[in-house]
mmCIF file of C-alpha atoms in Angstrom:
data_model
loop_
_atom_site.group_PDB
_atom_site.id
_atom_site.type_symbol
_atom_site.label_atom_id
_atom_site.label_comp_id
_atom_site.label_asym_id
_atom_site.label_seq_id
_atom_site.Cartn_x
_atom_site.Cartn_y
_atom_site.Cartn_z
ATOM 1 C CA UNK A 1 68.274 66.186 66.440
ATOM 2 C CA UNK A 2 68.971 65.954 62.720
ATOM 3 C CA UNK A 3 66.555 68.134 60.775
ATOM 4 C CA UNK A 4 64.582 66.285 58.118
ATOM 5 C CA UNK A 5 65.532 66.995 54.520
ATOM 6 C CA UNK A 6 62.942 64.672 53.002
ATOM 7 C CA UNK A 7 59.342 65.585 52.286
ATOM 8 C CA UNK A 8 56.513 63.279 53.370
ATOM 9 C CA UNK A 9 55.241 63.442 49.788
ATOM 10 C CA UNK A 10 58.363 62.888 47.680
ATOM 11 C CA UNK A 11 62.115 62.880 48.006
ATOM 12 C CA UNK A 12 64.103 65.875 46.842
ATOM 13 C CA UNK A 13 67.781 65.729 45.920
ATOM 14 C CA UNK A 14 68.579 69.412 45.407
ATOM 15 C CA UNK A 15 68.385 72.163 48.006
ATOM 16 C CA UNK A 16 69.111 75.892 47.995
ATOM 17 C CA UNK A 17 68.841 78.920 50.267
ATOM 18 C CA UNK A 18 65.651 80.959 50.221
ATOM 19 C CA UNK A 19 66.184 84.045 52.381
ATOM 20 C CA UNK A 20 67.706 82.429 55.491
ATOM 21 C CA UNK A 21 66.110 79.014 55.115
ATOM 22 C CA UNK A 22 67.438 75.961 53.273
ATOM 23 C CA UNK A 23 64.605 74.569 51.174
ATOM 24 C CA UNK A 24 64.156 71.868 48.507
ATOM 25 C CA UNK A 25 63.990 72.647 44.815
ATOM 26 C CA UNK A 26 60.589 71.504 43.536
ATOM 27 C CA UNK A 27 61.592 71.166 39.877
ATOM 28 C CA UNK A 28 61.537 67.491 38.796
ATOM 29 C CA UNK A 29 64.305 67.822 36.191
ATOM 30 C CA UNK A 30 66.623 69.523 38.668
ATOM 31 C CA UNK A 31 66.065 66.756 41.205
ATOM 32 C CA UNK A 32 66.702 64.066 38.603
ATOM 33 C CA UNK A 33 69.936 65.786 37.627
ATOM 34 C CA UNK A 34 70.916 66.234 41.284
ATOM 35 C CA UNK A 35 70.453 62.512 41.905
ATOM 36 C CA UNK A 36 72.849 61.700 39.054
ATOM 37 C CA UNK A 37 75.334 64.311 40.294
ATOM 38 C CA UNK A 38 75.245 62.822 43.799
ATOM 39 C CA UNK A 39 76.090 59.402 42.372
ATOM 40 C CA UNK A 40 79.001 60.963 40.509
ATOM 41 C CA UNK A 41 80.209 62.750 43.659
ATOM 42 C CA UNK A 42 80.091 59.509 45.632
ATOM 43 C CA UNK A 43 82.042 57.606 42.990
ATOM 44 C CA UNK A 44 84.693 60.265 42.355
ATOM 45 C CA UNK A 45 85.057 62.246 45.598
ATOM 46 C CA UNK A 46 84.379 59.607 48.244
ATOM 47 C CA UNK A 47 87.870 59.890 49.762
ATOM 48 C CA UNK A 48 87.429 63.644 50.258
ATOM 49 C CA UNK A 49 84.063 63.426 52.002
ATOM 50 C CA UNK A 50 83.550 63.150 55.794
ATOM 51 C CA UNK A 51 82.668 59.686 57.052
ATOM 52 C CA UNK A 52 79.499 60.974 58.657
ATOM 53 C CA UNK A 53 78.229 61.830 55.161
ATOM 54 C CA UNK A 54 79.384 58.570 53.586
ATOM 55 C CA UNK A 55 77.752 56.440 56.279
ATOM 56 C CA UNK A 56 74.383 58.122 55.616
ATOM 57 C CA UNK A 57 74.728 58.735 51.902
ATOM 58 C CA UNK A 58 71.089 57.879 51.189
ATOM 59 C CA UNK A 59 70.160 61.009 53.178
ATOM 60 C CA UNK A 60 72.726 63.342 51.550
ATOM 61 C CA UNK A 61 71.447 66.087 49.232
ATOM 62 C CA UNK A 62 73.090 68.348 46.673
ATOM 63 C CA UNK A 63 73.235 72.009 47.682
ATOM 64 C CA UNK A 64 73.884 75.361 46.085
ATOM 65 C CA UNK A 65 72.940 78.529 47.989
ATOM 66 C CA UNK A 66 71.835 80.297 44.801
ATOM 67 C CA UNK A 67 69.869 77.365 43.431
ATOM 68 C CA UNK A 68 72.160 76.917 40.412
ATOM 69 C CA UNK A 69 72.433 73.169 39.959
ATOM 70 C CA UNK A 70 75.105 73.404 37.259
ATOM 71 C CA UNK A 71 77.544 75.064 39.681
ATOM 72 C CA UNK A 72 76.601 73.014 42.755
ATOM 73 C CA UNK A 73 79.565 71.386 44.527
ATOM 74 C CA UNK A 74 78.327 71.159 48.105
ATOM 75 C CA UNK A 75 76.389 68.477 49.933
ATOM 76 C CA UNK A 76 74.165 68.677 52.956
ATOM 77 C CA UNK A 77 73.085 66.101 55.518
ATOM 78 C CA UNK A 78 71.788 68.160 58.421
ATOM 79 C CA UNK A 79 70.569 71.737 58.052
ATOM 80 C CA UNK A 80 71.892 72.666 61.500
ATOM 81 C CA UNK A 81 75.408 71.462 60.619
ATOM 82 C CA UNK A 82 75.585 73.296 57.293
ATOM 83 C CA UNK A 83 76.872 72.240 53.867
ATOM 84 C CA UNK A 84 80.171 70.536 53.071
ATOM 85 C CA UNK A 85 82.020 71.666 49.947
ATOM 86 C CA UNK A 86 83.588 68.714 48.117
ATOM 87 C CA UNK A 87 86.411 71.053 47.037
ATOM 88 C CA UNK A 88 87.492 71.464 50.672
ATOM 89 C CA UNK A 89 91.106 70.265 50.707
ATOM 90 C CA UNK A 90 91.952 71.495 54.223
ATOM 91 C CA UNK A 91 89.522 69.690 56.522
ATOM 92 C CA UNK A 92 86.201 67.868 56.857
ATOM 93 C CA UNK A 93 84.231 70.830 58.218
ATOM 94 C CA UNK A 94 81.030 72.245 56.815
ATOM 95 C CA UNK A 95 80.858 75.955 56.086
ATOM 96 C CA UNK A 96 78.977 76.556 59.313
ATOM 97 C CA UNK A 97 81.535 74.621 61.386
ATOM 98 C CA UNK A 98 84.390 76.405 59.589
ATOM 99 C CA UNK A 99 82.917 79.831 60.311
ATOM 100 C CA UNK A 100 82.445 79.073 64.002
ATOM 101 C CA UNK A 101 86.127 78.209 64.464
ATOM 102 C CA UNK A 102 87.362 81.361 62.707
ATOM 103 C CA UNK A 103 86.279 83.629 65.560
ATOM 104 C CA UNK A 104 89.489 85.387 66.645
ATOM 105 C CA UNK A 105 89.072 84.527 70.335
ATOM 106 C CA UNK A 106 87.690 81.748 72.510
ATOM 107 C CA UNK A 107 87.241 80.998 76.194
ATOM 108 C CA UNK A 108 88.446 77.615 77.386
ATOM 109 C CA UNK A 109 89.183 76.230 80.824
ATOM 110 C CA UNK A 110 90.349 72.763 81.820
ATOM 111 C CA UNK A 111 87.592 70.166 81.453
ATOM 112 C CA UNK A 112 86.918 67.721 84.261
ATOM 113 C CA UNK A 113 86.444 64.892 81.766
ATOM 114 C CA UNK A 114 89.993 65.445 80.461
ATOM 115 C CA UNK A 115 91.455 65.608 83.957
ATOM 116 C CA UNK A 116 89.570 62.460 84.962
ATOM 117 C CA UNK A 117 90.771 60.606 81.874
ATOM 118 C CA UNK A 118 94.375 61.596 82.626
ATOM 119 C CA UNK A 119 94.142 60.382 86.213
ATOM 120 C CA UNK A 120 92.555 57.068 85.247
ATOM 121 C CA UNK A 121 95.444 56.279 82.899
ATOM 122 C CA UNK A 122 98.324 57.738 84.866
ATOM 123 C CA UNK A 123 98.131 59.216 88.365
ATOM 124 C CA UNK A 124 101.270 61.337 88.004
ATOM 125 C CA UNK A 125 99.897 63.365 85.070
ATOM 126 C CA UNK A 126 99.492 66.233 87.543
ATOM 127 C CA UNK A 127 103.279 66.372 87.953
ATOM 128 C CA UNK A 128 103.574 68.495 84.802
ATOM 129 C CA UNK A 129 103.296 72.182 85.777
ATOM 130 C CA UNK A 130 101.829 73.555 82.526
ATOM 131 C CA UNK A 131 99.434 71.277 80.659
ATOM 132 C CA UNK A 132 96.528 72.032 78.344
ATOM 133 C CA UNK A 133 93.395 70.146 77.407
ATOM 134 C CA UNK A 134 93.288 67.645 74.521
ATOM 135 C CA UNK A 135 89.735 68.809 73.852
ATOM 136 C CA UNK A 136 90.977 72.311 73.051
ATOM 137 C CA UNK A 137 93.647 70.946 70.716
ATOM 138 C CA UNK A 138 91.081 68.747 68.955
ATOM 139 C CA UNK A 139 89.409 71.863 67.555
ATOM 140 C CA UNK A 140 92.654 73.021 65.932
ATOM 141 C CA UNK A 141 93.437 69.571 64.549
ATOM 142 C CA UNK A 142 89.930 69.239 63.102
ATOM 143 C CA UNK A 143 90.319 72.584 61.331
ATOM 144 C CA UNK A 144 93.834 72.211 59.933
ATOM 145 C CA UNK A 145 93.852 68.523 58.921
ATOM 146 C CA UNK A 146 91.851 65.614 57.580
ATOM 147 C CA UNK A 147 91.693 62.122 59.069
ATOM 148 C CA UNK A 148 94.845 60.065 58.681
ATOM 149 C CA UNK A 149 97.146 63.091 58.413
ATOM 150 C CA UNK A 150 100.355 63.498 60.430
ATOM 151 C CA UNK A 151 100.525 65.986 63.312
ATOM 152 C CA UNK A 152 103.685 66.829 65.278
ATOM 153 C CA UNK A 153 104.208 68.480 68.664
ATOM 154 C CA UNK A 154 107.895 69.232 69.395
ATOM 155 C CA UNK A 155 107.098 70.072 73.038
ATOM 156 C CA UNK A 156 104.817 67.138 73.752
ATOM 157 C CA UNK A 157 104.675 67.446 77.562
ATOM 158 C CA UNK A 158 102.395 64.689 78.849
ATOM 159 C CA UNK A 159 100.878 64.126 75.423
ATOM 160 C CA UNK A 160 97.777 66.309 75.158
ATOM 161 C CA UNK A 161 98.319 66.833 71.429
ATOM 162 C CA UNK A 162 98.888 63.106 70.910
ATOM 163 C CA UNK A 163 95.656 62.293 72.764
ATOM 164 C CA UNK A 164 93.814 64.784 70.549
ATOM 165 C CA UNK A 165 95.284 63.018 67.503
ATOM 166 C CA UNK A 166 94.024 59.679 68.781
ATOM 167 C CA UNK A 167 90.521 61.056 69.344
ATOM 168 C CA UNK A 168 90.344 62.594 65.865
ATOM 169 C CA UNK A 169 91.937 59.719 63.915
ATOM 170 C CA UNK A 170 95.134 61.582 63.068
ATOM 171 C CA UNK A 171 98.659 60.190 63.398
ATOM 172 C CA UNK A 172 100.537 61.777 66.281
ATOM 173 C CA UNK A 173 104.271 62.508 66.517
ATOM 174 C CA UNK A 174 106.238 64.295 69.193
ATOM 175 C CA UNK A 175 109.386 64.880 71.203
ATOM 176 C CA UNK A 176 109.642 65.382 74.949
ATOM 177 C CA UNK A 177 112.879 66.164 76.784
ATOM 178 C CA UNK A 178 111.823 65.085 80.285
ATOM 179 C CA UNK A 179 111.902 61.273 80.627
ATOM 180 C CA UNK A 180 109.169 61.287 83.260
ATOM 181 C CA UNK A 181 106.742 63.123 80.977
ATOM 182 C CA UNK A 182 107.775 60.982 78.009
ATOM 183 C CA UNK A 183 106.824 57.853 79.971
ATOM 184 C CA UNK A 184 103.419 59.387 80.719
ATOM 185 C CA UNK A 185 102.846 59.958 76.996
ATOM 186 C CA UNK A 186 103.536 56.292 76.250
ATOM 187 C CA UNK A 187 100.937 55.270 78.830
ATOM 188 C CA UNK A 188 98.329 57.614 77.360
ATOM 189 C CA UNK A 189 98.885 56.839 73.668
ATOM 190 C CA UNK A 190 100.825 53.573 73.334
ATOM 191 C CA UNK A 191 99.702 53.270 69.705
ATOM 192 C CA UNK A 192 102.047 56.134 68.783
ATOM 193 C CA UNK A 193 105.116 54.835 70.630
ATOM 194 C CA UNK A 194 107.185 54.512 67.447
ATOM 195 C CA UNK A 195 106.527 58.181 66.628
ATOM 196 C CA UNK A 196 107.497 59.670 69.993
ATOM 197 C CA UNK A 197 111.024 60.385 71.197
ATOM 198 C CA UNK A 198 112.505 61.213 74.577
ATOM 199 C CA UNK A 199 114.729 63.795 72.940
ATOM 200 C CA UNK A 200 115.621 67.439 72.435
ATOM 201 C CA UNK A 201 113.350 69.237 69.952
ATOM 202 C CA UNK A 202 116.503 70.732 68.444
ATOM 203 C CA UNK A 203 117.050 67.325 66.801
ATOM 204 C CA UNK A 204 113.690 67.170 65.000
ATOM 205 C CA UNK A 205 115.188 66.941 61.502
ATOM 206 C CA UNK A 206 117.436 64.016 62.388
ATOM 207 C CA UNK A 207 114.783 62.170 64.396
ATOM 208 C CA UNK A 208 112.197 62.404 61.631
ATOM 209 C CA UNK A 209 114.498 62.254 58.642
ATOM 210 C CA UNK A 210 112.010 60.381 56.443
ATOM 211 C CA UNK A 211 108.787 62.052 57.612
ATOM 212 C CA UNK A 212 106.716 64.923 56.269
ATOM 213 C CA UNK A 213 104.019 66.434 58.450
ATOM 214 C CA UNK A 214 100.643 67.977 57.623
ATOM 215 C CA UNK A 215 100.326 70.125 60.750
ATOM 216 C CA UNK A 216 102.284 71.233 63.806
ATOM 217 C CA UNK A 217 100.739 72.467 67.033
ATOM 218 C CA UNK A 218 102.613 73.049 70.275
ATOM 219 C CA UNK A 219 103.020 75.182 73.351
ATOM 220 C CA UNK A 220 106.733 75.790 73.995
ATOM 221 C CA UNK A 221 108.135 76.909 77.349
ATOM 222 C CA UNK A 222 107.088 80.465 78.174
ATOM 223 C CA UNK A 223 110.758 81.386 78.531
ATOM 224 C CA UNK A 224 111.904 80.896 82.164
ATOM 225 C CA UNK A 225 108.570 81.840 83.724
ATOM 226 C CA UNK A 226 108.252 78.584 85.685
ATOM 227 C CA UNK A 227 111.696 79.097 87.201
ATOM 228 C CA UNK A 228 110.393 82.340 88.661
ATOM 229 C CA UNK A 229 107.123 80.952 90.046
ATOM 230 C CA UNK A 230 106.187 82.449 93.389
ATOM 231 C CA UNK A 231 103.202 82.849 95.672
ATOM 232 C CA UNK A 232 100.415 80.278 95.731
ATOM 233 C CA UNK A 233 101.346 78.281 92.625
ATOM 234 C CA UNK A 234 104.804 77.287 93.831
ATOM 235 C CA UNK A 235 103.798 76.847 97.463
ATOM 236 C CA UNK A 236 100.824 74.624 96.636
ATOM 237 C CA UNK A 237 102.642 72.425 94.139
ATOM 238 C CA UNK A 238 105.742 71.976 96.289
ATOM 239 C CA UNK A 239 103.500 71.151 99.225
ATOM 240 C CA UNK A 240 101.936 68.359 97.178
ATOM 241 C CA UNK A 241 105.272 67.085 95.889
ATOM 242 C CA UNK A 242 104.590 68.251 92.320
ATOM 243 C CA UNK A 243 106.952 69.776 89.769
ATOM 244 C CA UNK A 244 107.139 73.562 89.608
ATOM 245 C CA UNK A 245 109.299 73.667 86.465
ATOM 246 C CA UNK A 246 109.917 71.423 83.481
ATOM 247 C CA UNK A 247 113.329 70.069 84.496
ATOM 248 C CA UNK A 248 116.837 70.927 85.700
ATOM 249 C CA UNK A 249 118.385 69.784 82.419
ATOM 250 C CA UNK A 250 120.925 72.183 80.940
ATOM 251 C CA UNK A 251 119.426 71.817 77.446
ATOM 252 C CA UNK A 252 115.890 72.610 78.603
ATOM 253 C CA UNK A 253 114.756 75.799 76.857
ATOM 254 C CA UNK A 254 112.886 76.773 80.011
ATOM 255 C CA UNK A 255 116.223 77.139 81.809
ATOM 256 C CA UNK A 256 117.670 79.741 79.417
ATOM 257 C CA UNK A 257 118.019 83.030 81.304
ATOM 258 C CA UNK A 258 118.764 85.311 78.342
ATOM 259 C CA UNK A 259 115.629 86.356 76.450
ATOM 260 C CA UNK A 260 117.214 86.874 73.028
ATOM 261 C CA UNK A 261 118.993 83.534 73.247
ATOM 262 C CA UNK A 262 115.719 81.836 74.164
ATOM 263 C CA UNK A 263 113.842 83.356 71.214
ATOM 264 C CA UNK A 264 116.717 82.427 68.920
ATOM 265 C CA UNK A 265 116.773 78.781 70.032
ATOM 266 C CA UNK A 266 112.999 78.507 69.750
ATOM 267 C CA UNK A 267 113.071 80.044 66.282
ATOM 268 C CA UNK A 268 115.638 77.492 65.088
ATOM 269 C CA UNK A 269 113.396 74.619 66.174
ATOM 270 C CA UNK A 270 110.382 75.923 64.276
ATOM 271 C CA UNK A 271 112.502 76.681 61.209
ATOM 272 C CA UNK A 272 113.700 73.068 61.274
ATOM 273 C CA UNK A 273 110.064 71.984 61.421
ATOM 274 C CA UNK A 274 109.386 74.164 58.368
ATOM 275 C CA UNK A 275 111.586 71.799 56.355
ATOM 276 C CA UNK A 276 109.569 68.807 57.598
ATOM 277 C CA UNK A 277 106.151 70.176 56.630
ATOM 278 C CA UNK A 278 104.344 69.518 53.371
ATOM 279 C CA UNK A 279 103.697 72.572 51.212
ATOM 280 C CA UNK A 280 100.580 74.381 52.382
ATOM 281 C CA UNK A 281 100.784 73.039 55.944
ATOM 282 C CA UNK A 282 100.010 75.241 58.936
ATOM 283 C CA UNK A 283 101.599 75.479 62.357
ATOM 284 C CA UNK A 284 100.001 76.828 65.532
ATOM 285 C CA UNK A 285 102.172 78.012 68.417
ATOM 286 C CA UNK A 286 100.435 78.659 71.742
ATOM 287 C CA UNK A 287 102.396 81.210 73.741
ATOM 288 C CA UNK A 288 102.155 84.234 76.042
ATOM 289 C CA UNK A 289 103.835 87.583 76.342
ATOM 290 C CA UNK A 290 105.918 87.482 79.524
ATOM 291 C CA UNK A 291 106.592 89.864 82.403
ATOM 292 C CA UNK A 292 109.974 89.910 84.108
ATOM 293 C CA UNK A 293 111.507 92.530 86.372
ATOM 294 C CA UNK A 294 108.672 94.983 85.829
ATOM 295 C CA UNK A 295 109.026 94.798 82.037
ATOM 296 C CA UNK A 296 106.874 93.121 79.390
ATOM 297 C CA UNK A 297 108.686 90.850 76.946
ATOM 298 C CA UNK A 298 106.499 90.414 73.834
ATOM 299 C CA UNK A 299 107.404 86.766 73.302
ATOM 300 C CA UNK A 300 104.411 85.985 71.084
ATOM 301 C CA UNK A 301 105.100 88.919 68.785
ATOM 302 C CA UNK A 302 108.878 88.488 68.707
ATOM 303 C CA UNK A 303 108.539 84.805 67.856
ATOM 304 C CA UNK A 304 105.990 85.504 65.129
ATOM 305 C CA UNK A 305 108.251 88.161 63.626
ATOM 306 C CA UNK A 306 111.352 85.960 63.677
ATOM 307 C CA UNK A 307 109.511 83.081 61.997
ATOM 308 C CA UNK A 308 108.063 85.311 59.285
ATOM 309 C CA UNK A 309 111.338 85.088 57.371
ATOM 310 C CA UNK A 310 110.218 81.656 56.142
ATOM 311 C CA UNK A 311 106.626 81.140 57.244
ATOM 312 C CA UNK A 312 103.744 83.387 56.277
ATOM 313 C CA UNK A 313 102.131 84.804 59.407
ATOM 314 C CA UNK A 314 98.425 84.247 58.789
ATOM 315 C CA UNK A 315 96.674 85.238 61.980
ATOM 316 C CA UNK A 316 96.299 84.937 65.724
ATOM 317 C CA UNK A 317 93.571 83.333 67.781
ATOM 318 C CA UNK A 318 93.351 84.417 71.397
ATOM 319 C CA UNK A 319 92.709 81.823 74.098
ATOM 320 C CA UNK A 320 91.147 83.284 77.253
ATOM 321 C CA UNK A 321 91.063 81.585 80.653
ATOM 322 C CA UNK A 322 88.377 83.272 82.746
ATOM 323 C CA UNK A 323 88.445 81.008 85.806
ATOM 324 C CA UNK A 324 91.815 82.179 87.125
ATOM 325 C CA UNK A 325 91.665 84.201 90.328
ATOM 326 C CA UNK A 326 92.791 87.809 89.968
ATOM 327 C CA UNK A 327 95.558 89.230 92.168
ATOM 328 C CA UNK A 328 96.231 92.893 93.080
ATOM 329 C CA UNK A 329 99.532 93.119 91.195
ATOM 330 C CA UNK A 330 101.106 96.586 91.428
ATOM 331 C CA UNK A 331 98.636 97.921 93.961
ATOM 332 C CA UNK A 332 98.808 100.676 95.118
ATOM 333 C CA UNK A 333 101.831 101.977 93.211
ATOM 334 C CA UNK A 334 101.851 101.020 89.514
ATOM 335 C CA UNK A 335 100.064 99.296 86.665
ATOM 336 C CA UNK A 336 100.470 95.509 86.426
ATOM 337 C CA UNK A 337 97.877 93.377 84.691
ATOM 338 C CA UNK A 338 96.608 89.878 85.345
ATOM 339 C CA UNK A 339 97.429 88.075 82.090
ATOM 340 C CA UNK A 340 94.612 85.623 81.413
ATOM 341 C CA UNK A 341 95.094 85.125 77.684
ATOM 342 C CA UNK A 342 97.426 83.248 75.363
ATOM 343 C CA UNK A 343 98.197 83.834 71.690
ATOM 344 C CA UNK A 344 97.640 80.970 69.277
ATOM 345 C CA UNK A 345 99.919 82.153 66.473
ATOM 346 C CA UNK A 346 98.954 80.710 63.093
ATOM 347 C CA UNK A 347 101.622 80.444 60.385
ATOM 348 C CA UNK A 348 101.735 78.670 57.031
ATOM 349 C CA UNK A 349 104.352 77.094 54.793
ATOM 350 C CA UNK A 350 103.403 78.474 51.396
ATOM 351 C CA UNK A 351 106.520 77.523 49.394
#
């Protein structure tokens, strides 16, 4: 429920923080000035203000945590949601919403509502062996973009990123090598059909020659890990007639056997995307470190290092899946962990 910001006695237009509570300023002159400032903000900053504020502008109040009206440049609608700074050029989040997302780790498992939505639109969505939830991607898109901005996923899969774009009023773009998965994307987000190609991500620059993007988020193949699937995963999926790897195509990155070659090819794709991003844009790459032949290959770290020649490596956000059943790997002879986390590598184009 939205917390009331209006007194039963009179209406206040300026609020500040008193200890840990947001309270109204009782000074008449300050409230008169705040009312004029709010009119000015509406007239001059309307395009940079979230729609939820604009649609309820009569309830919006001016806010400064220190109570200094002359330096106030934030507005507040609901105390529980926090204040929105009109100087925010990155997204439409309030300070409280911003802070919540900046936690360096999060737990997320597939949502039934997402799975149900997929099945209702296209029954063969389950064919793809490594999908993620649009709901999870929404959070990244909401942080790194504003409405109407362009988001690209070079490894679009069955279109989770594109669905997240649709839900958040962003414009989705993407490439997908496998024709079957590409067709699924078109069924899920037909409004983006002109922006999506059944093509190799290595051709991003040619495919989008005239485009500039505001954000890139993707989860590339985790090297050849699907080609080495064993145990329950492979047995169950094959038994149900489902794919256990992305494709048999020779140009599929997931079919590259040599690790250094794989990292090199992946790096080239993201460096091409660098040239298609606007200055100041971020990219997020969701990836894992990989085990093969009893050895750990630090894919997330190697990729981040190789991209740091052009991008600025800003941070990592760790995605944890805590519903995956543990297996006794290595028992009783040697250490072998159950890897239940992914790295969401965050990089930025600063030049």
